[in-house]
Short mmCIF file of C-alpha atoms in Angstrom, two decimals:
data_model
loop_
_atom_site.label_atom_id
_atom_site.label_comp_id
_atom_site.label_asym_id
_atom_site.label_seq_id
_atom_site.Cartn_x
_atom_site.Cartn_y
_atom_site.Cartn_z
CA MET A 1 -4.06 -4.55 -5.50
CA GLY A 2 -2.55 -4.19 -8.97
CA GLU A 3 -3.82 -4.80 -12.49
CA TYR A 4 -3.14 -8.54 -12.36
CA ALA A 5 -5.22 -8.98 -9.20
CA MET A 6 -8.01 -6.77 -10.54
CA LYS A 7 -8.28 -8.84 -13.71
CA ALA A 8 -8.01 -12.11 -11.80
CA ALA A 9 -11.03 -11.03 -9.72
CA GLY A 10 -13.06 -10.83 -12.95
CA VAL A 11 -16.71 -9.89 -12.48
CA ALA A 12 -16.11 -8.85 -8.85
CA TYR A 13 -14.57 -5.59 -10.06
CA LEU A 14 -15.57 -5.54 -13.75
CA PRO A 15 -19.22 -6.62 -14.01
CA LYS A 16 -20.43 -8.61 -16.98
CA GLU A 17 -23.03 -6.84 -19.09
CA PRO A 18 -26.48 -8.40 -19.70
CA ALA A 19 -26.46 -10.72 -22.74
CA GLU A 20 -22.67 -10.37 -23.01
CA GLU A 21 -21.16 -13.64 -24.22
CA ASP A 22 -18.32 -15.24 -22.25
CA ASP A 23 -15.81 -14.74 -25.08
CA GLU A 24 -16.85 -11.11 -25.46
CA TYR A 25 -16.35 -10.51 -21.75
CA LYS A 26 -12.94 -12.22 -21.76
CA ASN A 27 -11.84 -10.00 -24.64
CA ARG A 28 -13.11 -6.87 -22.89
CA LEU A 29 -11.36 -7.90 -19.67
CA ALA A 30 -8.11 -8.53 -21.54
CA ARG A 31 -8.26 -5.05 -23.11
CA SER A 32 -8.92 -3.34 -19.77
CA THR A 33 -6.12 -1.43 -18.08
CA PHE A 34 -5.79 -0.37 -14.45
CA ILE A 35 -3.93 2.80 -13.45
CA ASN A 36 -3.23 2.47 -9.73
CA TYR A 37 -3.74 5.98 -8.32
CA PHE A 38 -4.40 4.42 -4.90
CA GLU A 39 -1.01 2.70 -4.73
CA ARG A 40 0.70 5.85 -6.01
CA THR A 41 -0.79 7.86 -3.14
CA LEU A 42 0.26 5.24 -0.57
CA GLN A 43 3.83 5.25 -1.87
CA THR A 44 3.99 9.05 -1.87
CA ALA A 45 2.67 9.31 1.69
CA ALA A 46 5.11 6.67 2.94
CA GLY A 47 7.90 8.43 1.09
CA LYS A 48 7.14 11.65 2.95
CA VAL A 49 6.94 10.09 6.41
CA LEU A 50 10.03 7.95 5.82
CA SER A 51 11.93 10.40 3.63
CA ARG A 52 14.77 10.36 6.14
CA PRO A 53 16.18 7.33 7.97
CA ILE A 54 14.49 6.64 11.31
CA ASN A 55 16.82 7.77 14.06
CA LEU A 56 17.16 5.57 17.15
CA VAL A 57 17.80 8.30 19.73
CA GLY A 58 20.44 7.24 22.25
CA ALA A 59 19.86 3.58 21.40
CA ASP A 60 22.02 0.87 22.87
CA ASP A 61 24.45 -0.80 20.48
CA ILE A 62 22.51 -4.07 20.61
CA LEU A 63 19.33 -2.36 19.38
CA LYS A 64 21.23 -0.73 16.52
CA VAL A 65 22.59 -4.12 15.52
CA TRP A 66 19.13 -5.67 15.61
CA SER A 67 17.71 -2.83 13.50
CA GLU A 68 20.05 -3.77 10.64
CA ASP A 69 18.10 -7.04 10.26
CA ILE A 70 14.92 -6.29 12.15
CA ASP A 71 12.89 -9.27 10.87
CA LEU A 72 15.68 -11.87 10.46
CA GLU A 73 14.92 -11.80 6.74
CA GLY A 74 17.55 -9.22 5.84
CA ASN A 75 15.32 -6.13 6.02
CA HIS A 76 16.57 -2.97 7.69
CA LEU A 77 14.22 -1.27 10.16
CA ASP A 78 13.47 1.55 7.66
CA GLN A 79 12.58 -0.87 4.87
CA PHE A 80 10.43 -3.01 7.16
CA LEU A 81 8.54 -0.01 8.54
CA LYS A 82 7.70 1.33 5.08
CA THR A 83 5.70 -1.83 4.39
CA VAL A 84 3.97 -1.50 7.76
CA PHE A 85 3.07 2.16 7.16
CA ILE A 86 1.64 1.49 3.70
CA ASP A 87 -0.57 -1.36 4.97
CA GLY A 88 -1.80 0.76 7.88
CA LEU A 89 -2.68 3.62 5.55
CA ALA A 90 -4.43 1.27 3.11
CA TYR A 91 -6.58 -0.57 5.66
CA GLY A 92 -6.73 1.76 8.67
CA VAL A 93 -4.82 -0.57 10.99
CA THR A 94 -1.96 -3.04 10.73
CA TYR A 95 0.25 -4.82 13.28
CA ILE A 96 3.82 -5.52 14.38
CA LEU A 97 4.35 -8.77 16.28
CA VAL A 98 7.52 -9.06 18.34
CA ASP A 99 8.59 -12.69 18.35
CA SER A 100 11.66 -14.67 19.35
CA LEU A 101 12.99 -18.07 18.44
CA ALA A 102 13.66 -18.61 22.14
CA SER A 103 10.31 -17.39 23.43
CA ALA A 104 8.95 -20.96 23.58
CA THR A 105 12.11 -22.52 25.04
CA PRO A 106 12.11 -22.77 28.87
CA ASN A 107 15.06 -22.40 31.25
CA ARG A 108 17.23 -20.36 28.91
CA THR A 109 19.27 -17.28 29.81
CA VAL A 110 20.02 -14.16 27.80
CA ALA A 111 23.64 -15.28 27.59
CA ASP A 112 22.53 -18.62 26.10
CA ASP A 113 20.51 -16.83 23.44
CA ARG A 114 23.28 -14.33 22.62
CA ALA A 115 25.82 -17.14 22.28
CA GLN A 116 23.64 -18.89 19.68
CA GLY A 117 22.52 -15.72 17.91
CA ILE A 118 18.95 -16.12 19.13
CA ARG A 119 17.22 -12.79 19.65
CA PRO A 120 13.85 -11.03 19.21
CA TYR A 121 12.67 -9.89 15.80
CA PHE A 122 9.74 -8.09 14.17
CA VAL A 123 6.99 -9.81 12.20
CA HIS A 124 4.61 -7.71 10.12
CA VAL A 125 1.05 -8.97 10.54
CA PRO A 126 -0.95 -7.39 7.69
CA ASN A 127 -4.51 -6.32 8.37
CA LYS A 128 -6.00 -9.29 6.51
CA ARG A 129 -3.85 -11.81 8.40
CA LEU A 130 -5.26 -11.10 11.87
CA ILE A 131 -8.49 -13.09 11.70
CA ASN A 132 -9.56 -13.14 15.36
CA TRP A 133 -8.72 -11.42 18.64
CA ARG A 134 -10.12 -10.89 22.12
CA PHE A 135 -9.68 -8.26 24.82
CA GLU A 136 -10.56 -8.81 28.47
CA ARG A 137 -10.40 -6.56 31.52
CA VAL A 138 -7.45 -7.46 33.74
CA ASN A 139 -6.96 -5.33 36.86
CA GLY A 140 -9.28 -2.71 35.41
CA ARG A 141 -7.50 -2.40 32.05
CA TYR A 142 -8.21 -4.05 28.71
CA LYS A 143 -5.62 -6.68 27.83
CA LEU A 144 -5.19 -8.67 24.63
CA THR A 145 -5.88 -12.28 25.62
CA LEU A 146 -6.22 -13.91 22.19
CA ALA A 147 -4.73 -13.32 18.76
CA VAL A 148 -5.28 -15.67 15.82
CA ILE A 149 -2.97 -15.03 12.88
CA ASP A 150 -3.43 -16.62 9.47
CA GLU A 151 -0.12 -18.18 8.37
CA SER A 152 -1.46 -20.09 5.37
CA GLY A 153 0.84 -20.31 2.38
CA MET A 154 3.19 -22.43 0.34
CA VAL A 155 5.61 -24.74 2.17
CA PRO A 156 8.26 -27.17 0.88
CA ASP A 157 6.99 -30.61 -0.07
CA GLY A 158 9.85 -32.98 -0.68
CA GLU A 159 13.13 -31.89 -2.23
CA PHE A 160 11.75 -29.71 -5.03
CA ASP A 161 7.97 -29.45 -4.75
CA GLU A 162 5.74 -27.11 -2.80
CA LYS A 163 2.23 -27.40 -1.42
CA PHE A 164 -0.33 -25.05 0.09
CA VAL A 165 -1.16 -25.44 3.77
CA ASN A 166 -4.02 -23.86 5.70
CA ARG A 167 -2.54 -22.86 9.04
CA VAL A 168 -3.12 -20.40 11.91
CA ARG A 169 -1.04 -19.31 14.90
CA VAL A 170 -3.01 -18.92 18.13
CA LEU A 171 -1.40 -16.69 20.77
CA ARG A 172 -2.55 -16.51 24.39
CA PRO A 173 -0.82 -15.15 27.49
CA GLY A 174 1.29 -18.08 28.66
CA SER A 175 0.90 -20.36 25.63
CA TYR A 176 0.82 -20.58 21.84
CA GLN A 177 -0.32 -23.12 19.26
CA VAL A 178 0.08 -23.62 15.53
CA ILE A 179 -3.00 -25.35 14.12
CA GLN A 180 -2.98 -26.83 10.63
CA ARG A 181 -5.95 -28.06 8.61
CA GLU A 182 -5.25 -31.45 7.06
CA PRO A 183 -7.24 -34.14 5.22
CA ASP A 184 -9.24 -36.43 7.47
CA PRO A 185 -7.21 -39.54 8.41
CA ASN A 186 -10.21 -41.64 7.39
CA PRO A 187 -9.65 -42.26 3.63
CA VAL A 188 -13.38 -42.30 2.91
CA LYS A 189 -13.95 -38.96 4.64
CA ALA A 190 -10.81 -37.53 3.07
CA LYS A 191 -12.12 -38.47 -0.37
CA GLU A 192 -15.31 -36.56 0.47
CA GLY A 193 -13.21 -33.48 1.22
CA LYS A 194 -13.49 -33.72 5.02
CA THR A 195 -10.68 -32.14 7.05
CA VAL A 196 -9.44 -32.06 10.64
CA ASP A 197 -7.55 -29.41 12.60
CA VAL A 198 -4.24 -30.68 13.96
CA VAL A 199 -1.97 -28.94 16.48
CA VAL A 200 1.45 -29.15 14.80
CA GLU A 201 3.32 -26.94 17.28
CA GLU A 202 2.72 -25.60 20.78
CA GLY A 203 4.57 -24.35 23.81
CA PRO A 204 4.84 -21.72 26.54
CA TYR A 205 4.54 -18.01 25.77
CA GLY A 206 5.09 -14.73 27.59
CA ASP A 207 2.54 -13.14 29.90
CA THR A 208 1.78 -10.48 27.29
CA ILE A 209 1.01 -10.85 23.59
CA PRO A 210 3.45 -8.35 22.01
CA LEU A 211 1.19 -7.44 19.09
CA VAL A 212 1.34 -3.68 18.49
CA PRO A 213 -1.27 -1.98 16.25
CA PHE A 214 -0.62 1.00 14.00
CA TYR A 215 -3.82 3.01 13.43
CA THR A 216 -4.54 5.64 10.81
CA ASN A 217 -8.30 5.81 11.34
CA ARG A 218 -9.23 3.97 14.52
CA THR A 219 -12.85 3.03 15.23
CA GLY A 220 -12.27 0.57 18.10
CA ARG A 221 -9.78 -1.86 19.61
CA PHE A 222 -8.02 -3.41 16.62
CA GLU A 223 -10.73 -1.91 14.40
CA ALA A 224 -10.42 0.90 11.88
CA HIS A 225 -11.87 2.38 8.70
CA PRO A 226 -9.54 2.83 5.71
CA PRO A 227 -8.80 6.58 5.51
CA LEU A 228 -8.43 6.44 1.72
CA HIS A 229 -11.60 4.44 1.07
CA ASN A 230 -13.01 7.22 -1.13
CA LEU A 231 -9.89 7.20 -3.28
CA ALA A 232 -10.08 3.41 -3.67
CA THR A 233 -13.73 3.69 -4.74
CA LEU A 234 -12.88 6.36 -7.31
CA ASN A 235 -10.01 4.22 -8.59
CA LEU A 236 -12.39 1.28 -9.08
CA ARG A 237 -14.85 3.49 -10.96
CA HIS A 238 -11.97 4.71 -13.13
CA TYR A 239 -11.01 1.10 -13.94
CA GLN A 240 -14.56 0.28 -15.00
CA SER A 241 -15.01 3.50 -16.96
CA LYS A 242 -11.70 3.05 -18.74
CA SER A 243 -12.71 -0.50 -19.66
CA ASP A 244 -15.92 0.86 -21.20
CA GLN A 245 -13.91 3.50 -23.04
CA ASN A 246 -11.49 0.93 -24.46
CA ASN A 247 -14.42 -1.20 -25.58
CA ILE A 248 -16.30 1.62 -27.27
CA LEU A 249 -13.13 2.73 -29.06
CA LYS A 250 -12.79 -0.76 -30.49
CA VAL A 251 -16.40 -0.68 -31.67
CA ALA A 252 -15.94 2.77 -33.19
CA ARG A 253 -12.74 1.79 -35.00
CA VAL A 254 -14.36 -1.25 -36.63
CA PRO A 255 -17.63 -0.08 -38.23
CA SER A 256 -20.38 -2.59 -38.95
CA ILE A 257 -21.06 -3.72 -42.53
CA VAL A 258 -24.61 -3.03 -43.75
CA TRP A 259 -25.91 -5.14 -46.65
CA LYS A 260 -29.13 -3.74 -48.05
CA ARG A 261 -31.36 -5.49 -50.59
CA SER A 262 -34.80 -4.69 -51.92
CA SER A 263 -36.25 -8.14 -51.25
CA PRO A 264 -35.58 -10.64 -48.46
CA VAL A 265 -33.73 -13.87 -49.08
CA GLY A 266 -36.26 -16.59 -49.91
CA ASP A 267 -36.36 -20.04 -48.40
CA THR A 268 -35.29 -21.60 -51.69
CA GLU A 269 -32.48 -19.11 -52.44
CA PRO A 270 -29.05 -20.33 -51.30
CA GLN A 271 -27.39 -18.39 -48.51
CA ARG A 272 -24.40 -16.24 -49.48
CA THR A 273 -21.32 -15.82 -47.33
CA ILE A 274 -19.30 -12.59 -47.60
CA ALA A 275 -15.64 -12.58 -46.53
CA LEU A 276 -14.65 -9.20 -45.08
CA GLY A 277 -11.14 -7.76 -45.44
CA GLY A 278 -9.05 -5.03 -47.01
CA ASN A 279 -8.11 -7.21 -50.00
CA GLN A 280 -11.62 -8.48 -50.72
CA SER A 281 -13.94 -7.46 -53.54
CA PHE A 282 -17.69 -7.98 -53.68
CA GLU A 283 -20.13 -8.76 -56.42
CA ILE A 284 -23.64 -7.59 -55.62
CA GLY A 285 -26.86 -7.50 -57.54
CA PRO A 286 -28.58 -4.41 -58.97
CA ASP A 287 -31.02 -4.29 -56.04
CA GLU A 288 -28.30 -4.65 -53.37
CA GLU A 289 -26.11 -2.14 -51.55
CA LEU A 290 -23.09 -2.47 -49.23
CA GLY A 291 -22.19 0.22 -46.71
CA PHE A 292 -20.82 1.01 -43.25
CA LEU A 293 -22.64 1.84 -40.05
CA GLU A 294 -20.26 4.11 -38.13
CA HIS A 295 -20.29 5.49 -34.57
CA THR A 296 -21.07 9.20 -34.21
CA GLY A 297 -18.40 9.64 -31.52
CA ALA A 298 -20.65 11.35 -28.97
CA ALA A 299 -20.40 8.46 -26.53
CA ILE A 300 -16.61 8.44 -26.89
CA GLU A 301 -16.42 12.10 -25.92
CA ALA A 302 -18.77 11.57 -22.95
CA GLY A 303 -16.68 8.62 -21.79
CA GLN A 304 -13.47 10.62 -21.99
CA ASP A 305 -15.07 13.45 -20.01
CA ASP A 306 -16.02 10.94 -17.31
CA LEU A 307 -12.46 9.63 -17.16
CA ASN A 308 -11.06 13.16 -16.92
CA ASP A 309 -13.46 14.01 -14.07
CA LEU A 310 -12.53 10.85 -12.16
CA GLU A 311 -8.82 11.49 -12.60
CA GLU A 312 -9.23 15.05 -11.33
CA GLN A 313 -11.17 13.84 -8.28
CA MET A 314 -8.56 11.17 -7.49
CA THR A 315 -5.77 13.71 -7.81
CA LYS A 316 -7.52 16.08 -5.41
CA VAL A 317 -8.23 13.35 -2.85
CA GLY A 318 -4.62 12.18 -2.97
CA PHE A 319 -3.22 15.72 -2.81
CA GLN A 320 -5.27 16.46 0.30
CA LEU A 321 -3.05 13.97 2.10
CA VAL A 322 0.38 14.26 0.50
CA ALA A 323 0.67 17.68 -1.14
CA ARG A 324 -0.33 21.31 -1.03
CA ASP A 325 -1.34 23.75 -3.72
CA THR A 326 1.45 26.26 -4.35
CA SER A 327 0.27 27.33 -7.78
CA GLY A 328 -0.84 30.84 -8.53
CA ASP A 329 -0.14 34.01 -6.57
CA VAL A 330 -0.35 32.96 -2.91
CA THR A 331 0.79 35.01 0.03
CA ALA A 332 3.14 33.69 2.68
CA THR A 333 0.23 33.45 5.14
CA GLU A 334 -1.93 31.51 2.66
CA ASN A 335 1.01 29.24 1.88
CA THR A 336 1.50 28.44 5.56
CA LEU A 337 -2.21 27.77 6.15
CA ASN A 338 -2.48 25.56 3.06
CA SER A 339 0.58 23.61 4.14
CA ALA A 340 -0.70 23.07 7.69
CA GLU A 341 -4.12 21.92 6.48
CA ALA A 342 -2.72 19.63 3.80
CA HIS A 343 -0.37 17.82 6.14
CA ALA A 344 -2.48 17.70 9.32
CA ALA A 345 -3.65 14.11 8.70
CA LEU A 346 -0.22 12.90 7.60
CA THR A 347 1.36 14.46 10.69
CA ALA A 348 -1.14 12.63 12.91
CA TYR A 349 -0.32 9.34 11.17
CA ALA A 350 3.40 9.97 11.68
CA GLU A 351 2.88 10.62 15.41
CA ASN A 352 0.87 7.40 15.76
CA PHE A 353 3.56 5.57 13.82
CA LYS A 354 6.27 6.86 16.16
CA ASP A 355 4.33 5.56 19.18
CA THR A 356 3.83 2.19 17.49
CA VAL A 357 7.50 1.76 16.63
CA GLU A 358 8.66 2.78 20.12
CA LEU A 359 6.25 0.35 21.81
CA ALA A 360 7.33 -2.49 19.50
CA LEU A 361 10.99 -1.73 20.20
CA LYS A 362 10.25 -1.69 23.94
CA HIS A 363 8.77 -5.19 23.68
CA MET A 364 11.86 -6.19 21.70
CA VAL A 365 14.43 -5.04 24.27
CA GLU A 366 12.44 -6.54 27.14
CA MET A 367 12.22 -9.86 25.34
CA GLY A 368 15.93 -9.62 24.57
CA GLY A 369 16.90 -9.16 28.21
CA GLU A 370 17.45 -5.38 28.13
CA PRO A 371 14.48 -4.03 30.14
CA ASN A 372 16.29 -0.83 31.15
CA ILE A 373 16.51 0.47 27.58
CA GLU A 374 13.81 3.05 26.73
CA PRO A 375 13.69 3.17 22.92
CA GLU A 376 13.01 6.54 21.32
CA VAL A 377 12.79 7.24 17.60
CA THR A 378 12.53 10.36 15.49
CA ILE A 379 10.27 10.24 12.43
CA THR A 380 9.85 13.05 9.91
CA LYS A 381 6.84 15.26 10.58
CA ASP A 382 8.12 18.42 8.89
CA PHE A 383 6.29 17.80 5.61
CA ALA A 384 5.84 21.52 4.96
CA SER A 385 9.57 22.03 4.56
CA THR A 386 9.59 21.32 0.83
CA SER A 387 10.96 24.19 -1.20
CA THR A 388 8.70 26.81 -2.79
CA ALA A 389 9.48 29.59 -5.25
CA THR A 390 9.96 32.13 -2.44
CA ASP A 391 12.17 30.01 -0.17
CA VAL A 392 15.49 30.17 -2.01
CA PRO A 393 15.73 33.98 -2.42
CA LEU A 394 14.62 34.47 1.19
CA LEU A 395 17.22 32.05 2.57
CA LEU A 396 19.97 33.61 0.48
CA GLN A 397 18.95 37.07 1.63
CA LEU A 398 19.05 36.02 5.29
CA PHE A 399 22.48 34.53 4.69
CA SER A 400 23.86 37.53 2.80
CA THR A 401 22.72 39.96 5.49
CA GLY A 402 24.33 37.90 8.22
CA VAL A 403 21.08 36.83 9.91
CA ILE A 404 21.99 33.16 9.48
CA ASP A 405 25.40 31.54 9.00
CA ALA A 406 26.50 29.03 6.38
CA PRO A 407 25.79 25.87 8.44
CA THR A 408 22.26 27.12 9.15
CA LEU A 409 21.74 27.92 5.47
CA VAL A 410 22.83 24.43 4.47
CA ALA A 411 20.69 22.85 7.20
CA GLU A 412 17.60 24.71 5.96
CA ALA A 413 18.43 23.75 2.36
CA LYS A 414 18.66 20.09 3.40
CA ARG A 415 15.36 20.37 5.27
CA ARG A 416 13.70 21.57 2.08
CA GLY A 417 15.27 18.87 -0.05
CA LEU A 418 17.50 21.31 -1.95
CA LEU A 419 20.70 19.60 -0.81
CA GLY A 420 21.51 15.99 -0.05
CA GLU A 421 21.97 14.85 3.53
CA ASP A 422 25.62 14.01 2.83
CA VAL A 423 26.62 17.60 1.97
CA ILE A 424 29.24 18.85 4.45
CA VAL A 425 29.89 22.53 5.14
CA SER A 426 33.51 23.55 5.44
CA ASN A 427 34.46 25.46 8.57
CA ALA A 428 36.34 27.86 6.30
CA VAL A 429 33.13 29.20 4.73
CA VAL A 430 33.05 32.98 5.14
CA VAL A 431 29.76 34.73 5.81
CA PRO A 432 29.19 37.45 3.18
CA VAL A 433 29.29 41.06 4.21
CA ALA A 434 26.01 42.30 5.66
CA ASN A 435 23.60 44.46 3.69
CA THR A 436 24.45 42.80 0.37
CA ALA A 437 20.90 41.66 -0.15
CA ILE A 438 20.12 39.68 -3.26
CA GLN A 439 17.67 41.42 -5.53
#
């Protein structure tokens, strides 16, 4: 959720103060800014897990071709999976649905589908889109027997217009339906806002619902708790505190005018209006005084301290997942322990993600008539391989003493992000003479 969505939510995320007028609140809301630390952490984590292209180990040519346009919307497998990973990390669980244009068409062969370019594809079902599901025991094991997916959105209406439709897709083993909510056919009831649910599409379906979950913090079947909930809460507090800080700065920068007089204005004395501005002059009586009531600044300092504390807390929470502390004088042992602890959660997420992708690909090849293919993918889990201050001299020393050769040196440099993946080592590279250690 970005700044636009936060502001659109209004009082849900930025409460209105007691006795605050509507115009005052609108002005305060307009001045508020939202720095999205939460989104930054999600992007960084996804960037680490998907820092290298996902490798389809020993994949059949047909699967490699499908991966170039995995969702039939032009997205490569890597690009598609980044969105899936981010949603799973944000909400604790997200889903990949394997669908096919031919899945509801009976009496078709694989050859028929291939000839017409019909094949399976991935559909990302975000956490918020799966609105109902059911598991039942079948032959002693839990099986997904119902999945209701919200497909509401804008659809074409005529040649140029669009309209919003409220629609869900209901999947069951053996059948599917698309149900759309429409105005009641009775004009009187329709005028009262009454609606009816209409089945606009239905047909046969496979014996299994190929909906694959990706968990980052599982609490049950298709249930999870967002692992970065604390960071999201801190980010919300930061948004509210920063709004208060912006507001108090405005108050402090525009001091209040104080008009003092020795006697109150009588009922018979005409009211006087004073125009305020830099080019205005004032004529006051001998018993009157004009002055400014200015802010002391103590509240501004306290507000800034609160913002600084929140930013430090958010940085620490985010770093616990995506980074490690290499500052200061740390030993090699401490560096290794810090790295392992910092990346333990991210490594677990990457392993779960690998299982999710492989299962989704397995559904894909089975649906596409290739049941003998066993998809296997490699996903980066070596997050500790980023370069530190001690890595480069050590690698060069191992190379110069002949412990490692040039290809190994380059491979380790690539692993640490020191060299690009496209760097090629010439076979003519000569290993330096041993015992020429770099000081």
